[in-house]
Short mmCIF file of C-alpha atoms and ligand atoms in Angstrom, two decimals:
data_model
loop_
_atom_site.label_atom_id
_atom_site.label_comp_id
_atom_site.label_asym_id
_atom_site.label_seq_id
_atom_site.Cartn_x
_atom_site.Cartn_y
_atom_site.Cartn_z
CA MET A 1 8.21 16.78 -25.11
CA SER A 2 4.53 16.82 -24.08
CA THR A 3 2.06 18.03 -26.72
CA GLN A 4 -0.56 18.74 -24.01
CA PRO A 5 -1.55 22.39 -23.53
CA ALA A 6 -0.30 23.68 -20.14
CA ASP A 7 -3.80 23.95 -18.65
CA SER A 8 -5.31 20.66 -19.93
CA PRO A 9 -6.44 18.16 -17.26
CA VAL A 10 -3.90 15.58 -16.09
CA LYS A 11 -4.73 11.92 -16.74
CA ALA A 12 -4.86 9.87 -13.53
CA LEU A 13 -2.78 6.68 -13.59
CA THR A 14 -4.65 3.37 -13.41
CA ILE A 15 -3.71 -0.25 -12.65
CA GLN A 16 -3.68 -0.84 -16.42
CA ASP A 17 -1.06 1.92 -16.84
CA PHE A 18 1.18 0.06 -14.35
CA HIS A 19 0.84 -3.10 -16.47
CA THR A 20 1.78 -1.08 -19.57
CA MET A 21 4.80 0.40 -17.76
CA ARG A 22 5.89 -3.05 -16.61
CA GLU A 23 5.62 -4.47 -20.13
CA ALA A 24 7.55 -1.50 -21.57
CA GLY A 25 10.25 -1.83 -18.88
CA ASP A 26 9.42 1.66 -17.52
CA LYS A 27 10.12 1.68 -13.79
CA ILE A 28 7.30 2.66 -11.42
CA ALA A 29 8.33 5.32 -8.85
CA CYS A 30 6.44 5.03 -5.56
CA LEU A 31 6.72 6.86 -2.24
CA THR A 32 4.78 7.05 1.00
CA ALA A 33 2.85 10.17 2.03
CA TYR A 34 0.65 10.85 5.04
CA ASP A 35 -0.68 14.38 4.48
CA ALA A 36 -2.01 16.75 1.82
CA THR A 37 1.17 18.83 1.48
CA PHE A 38 3.36 15.84 0.62
CA ALA A 39 0.65 14.38 -1.61
CA LYS A 40 0.67 17.52 -3.76
CA LEU A 41 4.47 17.78 -3.72
CA GLU A 42 4.91 14.13 -4.75
CA ASP A 43 2.27 14.40 -7.49
CA ASP A 44 4.06 17.51 -8.84
CA ALA A 45 7.37 15.60 -8.77
CA GLY A 46 5.98 12.78 -10.94
CA VAL A 47 5.62 10.06 -8.29
CA ASP A 48 3.51 7.33 -9.94
CA LEU A 49 2.02 5.79 -6.80
CA ILE A 50 1.61 7.12 -3.27
CA LEU A 51 1.23 4.65 -0.41
CA VAL A 52 -0.33 5.80 2.84
CA GLY A 53 1.72 3.27 4.75
CA ASP A 54 1.12 2.07 8.28
CA SER A 55 4.75 3.15 8.67
CA LEU A 56 2.99 6.32 9.81
CA GLY A 57 2.88 4.62 13.22
CA MET A 58 6.64 4.98 13.38
CA VAL A 59 7.37 8.20 11.43
CA ILE A 60 4.28 10.25 12.43
CA GLN A 61 3.11 8.78 15.73
CA GLY A 62 6.52 7.91 17.19
CA LEU A 63 5.66 4.26 17.88
CA ARG A 64 8.33 1.53 17.88
CA THR A 65 6.42 -0.69 15.42
CA THR A 66 3.39 -0.53 13.10
CA VAL A 67 1.44 -3.02 15.22
CA PRO A 68 -0.67 -0.50 17.22
CA VAL A 69 -1.83 1.51 14.17
CA THR A 70 -5.65 1.62 13.96
CA MET A 71 -8.13 1.68 11.08
CA ASP A 72 -9.37 5.14 12.08
CA THR A 73 -5.81 6.50 11.85
CA MET A 74 -5.33 4.93 8.41
CA VAL A 75 -8.63 6.34 7.14
CA TYR A 76 -7.77 9.80 8.52
CA HIS A 77 -4.36 9.99 6.84
CA THR A 78 -5.63 8.46 3.59
CA ARG A 79 -8.31 11.17 3.46
CA CYS A 80 -5.65 13.86 4.09
CA VAL A 81 -3.54 12.55 1.18
CA ALA A 82 -6.58 12.15 -1.10
CA ALA A 83 -7.58 15.75 -0.30
CA GLY A 84 -4.12 16.95 -1.38
CA LEU A 85 -4.44 15.11 -4.68
CA GLU A 86 -8.03 16.26 -5.22
CA ALA A 87 -6.95 19.88 -4.68
CA GLN A 88 -4.54 19.80 -7.62
CA VAL A 89 -5.90 22.41 -10.01
CA ARG A 90 -5.40 20.30 -13.17
CA GLY A 91 -6.30 17.05 -11.39
CA SER A 92 -3.71 14.57 -10.15
CA ARG A 93 -1.79 11.85 -11.94
CA THR A 94 -0.60 9.85 -8.90
CA PHE A 95 -2.37 6.59 -7.96
CA LEU A 96 -3.32 6.27 -4.28
CA MET A 97 -2.88 3.06 -2.26
CA ALA A 98 -3.43 2.63 1.50
CA ASP A 99 -2.30 0.03 4.03
CA MET A 100 -4.57 -2.31 5.96
CA PRO A 101 -3.27 -2.08 9.56
CA PHE A 102 -2.50 -5.12 11.74
CA LEU A 103 -5.53 -7.43 12.17
CA SER A 104 -7.87 -5.16 10.19
CA ASP A 105 -7.76 -8.02 7.65
CA ALA A 106 -7.89 -10.94 10.10
CA THR A 107 -10.96 -12.47 8.44
CA PRO A 108 -12.50 -11.97 4.97
CA ALA A 109 -15.45 -10.12 6.50
CA HIS A 110 -13.21 -7.73 8.48
CA ALA A 111 -11.01 -7.20 5.45
CA ILE A 112 -13.92 -6.33 3.13
CA THR A 113 -15.41 -3.86 5.64
CA ASN A 114 -12.09 -2.20 6.39
CA ALA A 115 -10.82 -2.09 2.80
CA GLY A 116 -14.19 -0.59 1.92
CA ARG A 117 -13.53 2.20 4.44
CA LEU A 118 -10.14 3.00 2.88
CA LEU A 119 -11.76 3.25 -0.57
CA LYS A 120 -15.06 4.94 0.38
CA GLU A 121 -14.03 7.22 3.27
CA GLY A 122 -10.32 7.53 2.53
CA GLY A 123 -10.38 7.85 -1.24
CA ALA A 124 -7.76 5.13 -1.90
CA LYS A 125 -7.84 3.22 -5.18
CA MET A 126 -6.09 0.09 -3.88
CA VAL A 127 -5.34 -1.46 -0.50
CA LYS A 128 -2.14 -3.21 0.53
CA LEU A 129 -2.05 -6.00 3.05
CA GLU A 130 0.56 -8.05 4.81
CA GLY A 131 0.56 -11.63 5.62
CA TYR A 132 -0.20 -14.38 7.97
CA ASP A 133 -1.25 -17.77 6.68
CA ARG A 134 -4.61 -16.46 5.49
CA GLN A 135 -3.16 -13.85 3.08
CA VAL A 136 -4.24 -15.77 -0.06
CA GLU A 137 -7.78 -16.27 1.26
CA ILE A 138 -8.10 -12.58 2.19
CA VAL A 139 -6.77 -11.38 -1.18
CA ARG A 140 -9.28 -13.67 -2.92
CA ALA A 141 -12.18 -12.28 -0.85
CA LEU A 142 -11.21 -8.68 -1.65
CA ALA A 143 -10.69 -9.42 -5.34
CA GLU A 144 -14.08 -11.15 -5.51
CA HIS A 145 -15.63 -7.94 -4.18
CA GLY A 146 -13.90 -5.78 -6.79
CA ILE A 147 -11.41 -4.25 -4.36
CA PRO A 148 -7.98 -3.65 -5.96
CA VAL A 149 -5.32 -5.25 -3.79
CA CYS A 150 -1.56 -5.32 -3.42
CA ALA A 151 -0.04 -8.20 -1.42
CA HIS A 152 3.02 -7.40 0.71
CA LEU A 153 5.61 -10.21 0.81
CA GLY A 154 9.10 -10.63 2.26
CA LEU A 155 9.64 -8.69 5.45
CA GLN A 156 6.20 -7.94 6.85
CA PRO A 157 6.74 -5.32 9.58
CA GLN A 158 3.41 -6.20 11.26
CA MET A 159 4.98 -9.60 12.04
CA VAL A 160 7.97 -8.05 13.78
CA HIS A 161 7.33 -9.75 17.13
CA LYS A 162 7.02 -13.16 15.48
CA LEU A 163 10.12 -12.59 13.32
CA GLY A 164 12.16 -11.25 16.23
CA GLY A 165 13.12 -8.05 14.43
CA PHE A 166 13.27 -6.34 11.03
CA LYS A 167 15.35 -8.90 9.09
CA VAL A 168 16.05 -9.79 5.46
CA GLN A 169 13.72 -12.60 4.36
CA GLY A 170 14.17 -15.46 1.88
CA ARG A 171 17.93 -15.93 2.18
CA ASP A 172 17.66 -19.73 2.47
CA GLU A 173 16.31 -21.88 -0.35
CA ALA A 174 13.30 -23.23 1.59
CA MET A 175 12.10 -19.74 2.53
CA ALA A 176 12.75 -18.43 -0.99
CA ASP A 177 10.74 -21.33 -2.46
CA ALA A 178 7.86 -20.69 -0.08
CA MET A 179 7.85 -17.00 -1.04
CA ARG A 180 7.87 -17.78 -4.78
CA ASN A 181 4.91 -20.17 -4.28
CA LYS A 182 3.04 -17.66 -2.18
CA ALA A 183 3.53 -14.97 -4.82
CA GLU A 184 2.05 -17.28 -7.47
CA GLN A 185 -0.93 -18.13 -5.26
CA LEU A 186 -1.57 -14.46 -4.47
CA VAL A 187 -1.62 -13.50 -8.14
CA ALA A 188 -3.89 -16.47 -8.93
CA ALA A 189 -6.19 -15.32 -6.11
CA GLY A 190 -6.55 -11.90 -7.74
CA ALA A 191 -3.75 -9.66 -6.40
CA ASP A 192 -3.29 -6.69 -8.73
CA MET A 193 0.21 -5.89 -7.51
CA LEU A 194 2.90 -7.39 -5.27
CA LEU A 195 5.21 -5.52 -2.91
CA LEU A 196 8.44 -7.21 -1.87
CA GLU A 197 10.35 -5.94 1.17
CA CYS A 198 13.92 -6.83 2.17
CA VAL A 199 14.73 -9.85 0.03
CA PRO A 200 17.89 -10.76 -1.91
CA THR A 201 18.12 -9.37 -5.45
CA GLY A 202 17.89 -12.83 -7.08
CA LEU A 203 14.64 -13.61 -5.29
CA GLY A 204 13.19 -10.20 -6.24
CA ARG A 205 14.12 -10.90 -9.86
CA ALA A 206 12.69 -14.46 -9.84
CA ILE A 207 9.34 -13.37 -8.35
CA THR A 208 9.11 -10.45 -10.81
CA GLN A 209 9.89 -12.64 -13.83
CA ALA A 210 7.29 -15.22 -12.80
CA SER A 211 4.63 -12.61 -11.99
CA SER A 212 1.90 -11.39 -14.33
CA VAL A 213 1.27 -8.28 -12.20
CA PRO A 214 3.62 -5.36 -11.35
CA VAL A 215 6.07 -6.01 -8.51
CA ILE A 216 7.25 -3.06 -6.40
CA GLY A 217 10.36 -3.47 -4.27
CA ILE A 218 11.81 -1.93 -1.13
CA GLY A 219 15.18 -3.47 -0.48
CA ALA A 220 14.41 -6.11 -3.14
CA GLY A 221 17.08 -5.18 -5.68
CA ALA A 222 16.91 -3.41 -9.03
CA ASP A 223 15.21 -6.13 -11.07
CA VAL A 224 11.66 -5.46 -9.92
CA ASP A 225 9.11 -3.28 -11.75
CA GLY A 226 9.26 -0.32 -9.39
CA GLN A 227 10.65 1.02 -6.14
CA ILE A 228 9.13 2.46 -2.99
CA LEU A 229 10.62 4.23 0.04
CA VAL A 230 9.24 5.83 3.18
CA VAL A 231 9.40 9.55 2.37
CA HIS A 232 10.97 10.46 5.74
CA ASP A 233 13.77 7.95 5.03
CA MET A 234 14.60 9.31 1.56
CA LEU A 235 14.73 12.84 3.00
CA GLY A 236 17.17 11.73 5.69
CA ALA A 237 14.68 12.74 8.39
CA THR A 238 14.43 9.39 10.20
CA ALA A 239 16.40 9.09 13.40
CA GLY A 240 18.57 6.08 14.25
CA ARG A 241 20.23 3.44 12.10
CA LYS A 242 18.95 3.56 8.54
CA PRO A 243 18.17 0.39 6.60
CA ARG A 244 20.71 -0.60 3.92
CA PHE A 245 18.29 0.13 1.03
CA VAL A 246 17.68 3.76 2.07
CA LYS A 247 19.30 6.62 0.16
CA ASP A 248 19.12 10.21 1.42
CA PHE A 249 18.10 12.23 -1.68
CA LEU A 250 17.91 15.52 0.23
CA ALA A 251 21.65 15.41 0.94
CA GLU A 252 22.37 16.34 -2.69
CA SER A 253 19.30 18.53 -3.35
CA ALA A 254 18.48 22.15 -2.55
CA SER A 255 14.86 21.49 -1.53
CA ILE A 256 12.44 18.72 -0.63
CA GLN A 257 10.72 19.17 -4.01
CA ASN A 258 14.06 18.70 -5.80
CA ALA A 259 14.91 15.65 -3.66
CA VAL A 260 11.63 13.93 -4.54
CA THR A 261 12.12 14.82 -8.23
CA ALA A 262 15.67 13.37 -8.04
CA TYR A 263 14.31 10.17 -6.46
CA VAL A 264 11.77 9.75 -9.29
CA ALA A 265 14.50 10.33 -11.89
CA ALA A 266 16.84 7.84 -10.18
CA VAL A 267 14.16 5.13 -10.07
CA LYS A 268 13.21 5.74 -13.71
CA SER A 269 16.83 5.66 -14.92
CA GLY A 270 17.70 2.60 -12.83
CA ASP A 271 20.33 4.56 -10.82
CA TYR A 272 18.39 3.71 -7.66
CA PRO A 273 18.84 1.23 -6.13
CA ALA A 274 22.60 0.91 -6.61
CA LEU A 275 24.41 -2.25 -5.55
CA GLU A 276 25.14 -0.87 -2.07
CA GLN A 277 21.39 -0.42 -1.47
CA THR A 278 20.65 -4.11 -2.09
CA PHE A 279 21.08 -7.32 -0.10
CA GLY A 280 23.09 -9.21 -2.74
CA GLU A 281 22.09 -12.19 -4.84
O1 KIV B 301 4.06 1.01 5.66
C1 KIV B 301 4.81 1.30 4.72
O2 KIV B 301 5.22 2.45 4.53
C2 KIV B 301 5.19 0.22 3.82
C3 KIV B 301 6.37 0.49 2.95
C4 KIV B 301 7.59 0.37 3.76
C5 KIV B 301 6.38 -0.37 1.77
O3 KIV B 301 4.60 -0.82 3.81
#
């Protein structure tokens, strides 16, 4: 039971708190949000980290992929989410991370300018970026400039046209090895967090065990430090075929607030993801 008086200010989570949670084996519950209403609702439900994902291209803008999403759109939605958190009367606890859209991080100079916009104009505390061969170099440049950074590994949706679709990554030994090496290099270059998307459970576990920073998974099995889902997916609001790792938490809840609270509880207890929401060893 909390000993804090009901009206005392809430302590905002920091990167160091995520390290402490990882060391204690406390799972980190993360969710996307794109506007002030959901930011407030997710903060109230105990979500540890909100990502303003470039998935907004698909769930907000109705695009087929995240590729066309622009920097201005990312800054706009990050500001909306930050405003929701800033409006919390007792302050907010949830940490705010925002995505670098496709090619906004093509060179170190572009990446520094654009990450700076997400922090300074948007109010984010960390940026997340996908891949390409220069991912390590870009992470190093951001880290050298004091910009907190999360590196996205596994399925990188911005690479969809190169990959030929949204597919599980790292199933064969060569690819798994390359991903393990890349994860090590990214952490050595200064990544503060890793995000692993659509990889077998064993690979998620191996990367997490070898990592010295928190690892968040989406379709990466249960043995990572935390979980993330696109909020529209976990509310069953996304049309079409749903990915294997998605669970509809609204189906068993009376309200959106209850569904998000149930998601947080399921991540914390280890009930989510269950075996059927993973891609096997
Ligand atoms: O854009 C996004 O929402 C993401 C999550 C799927 C992790 O990157």
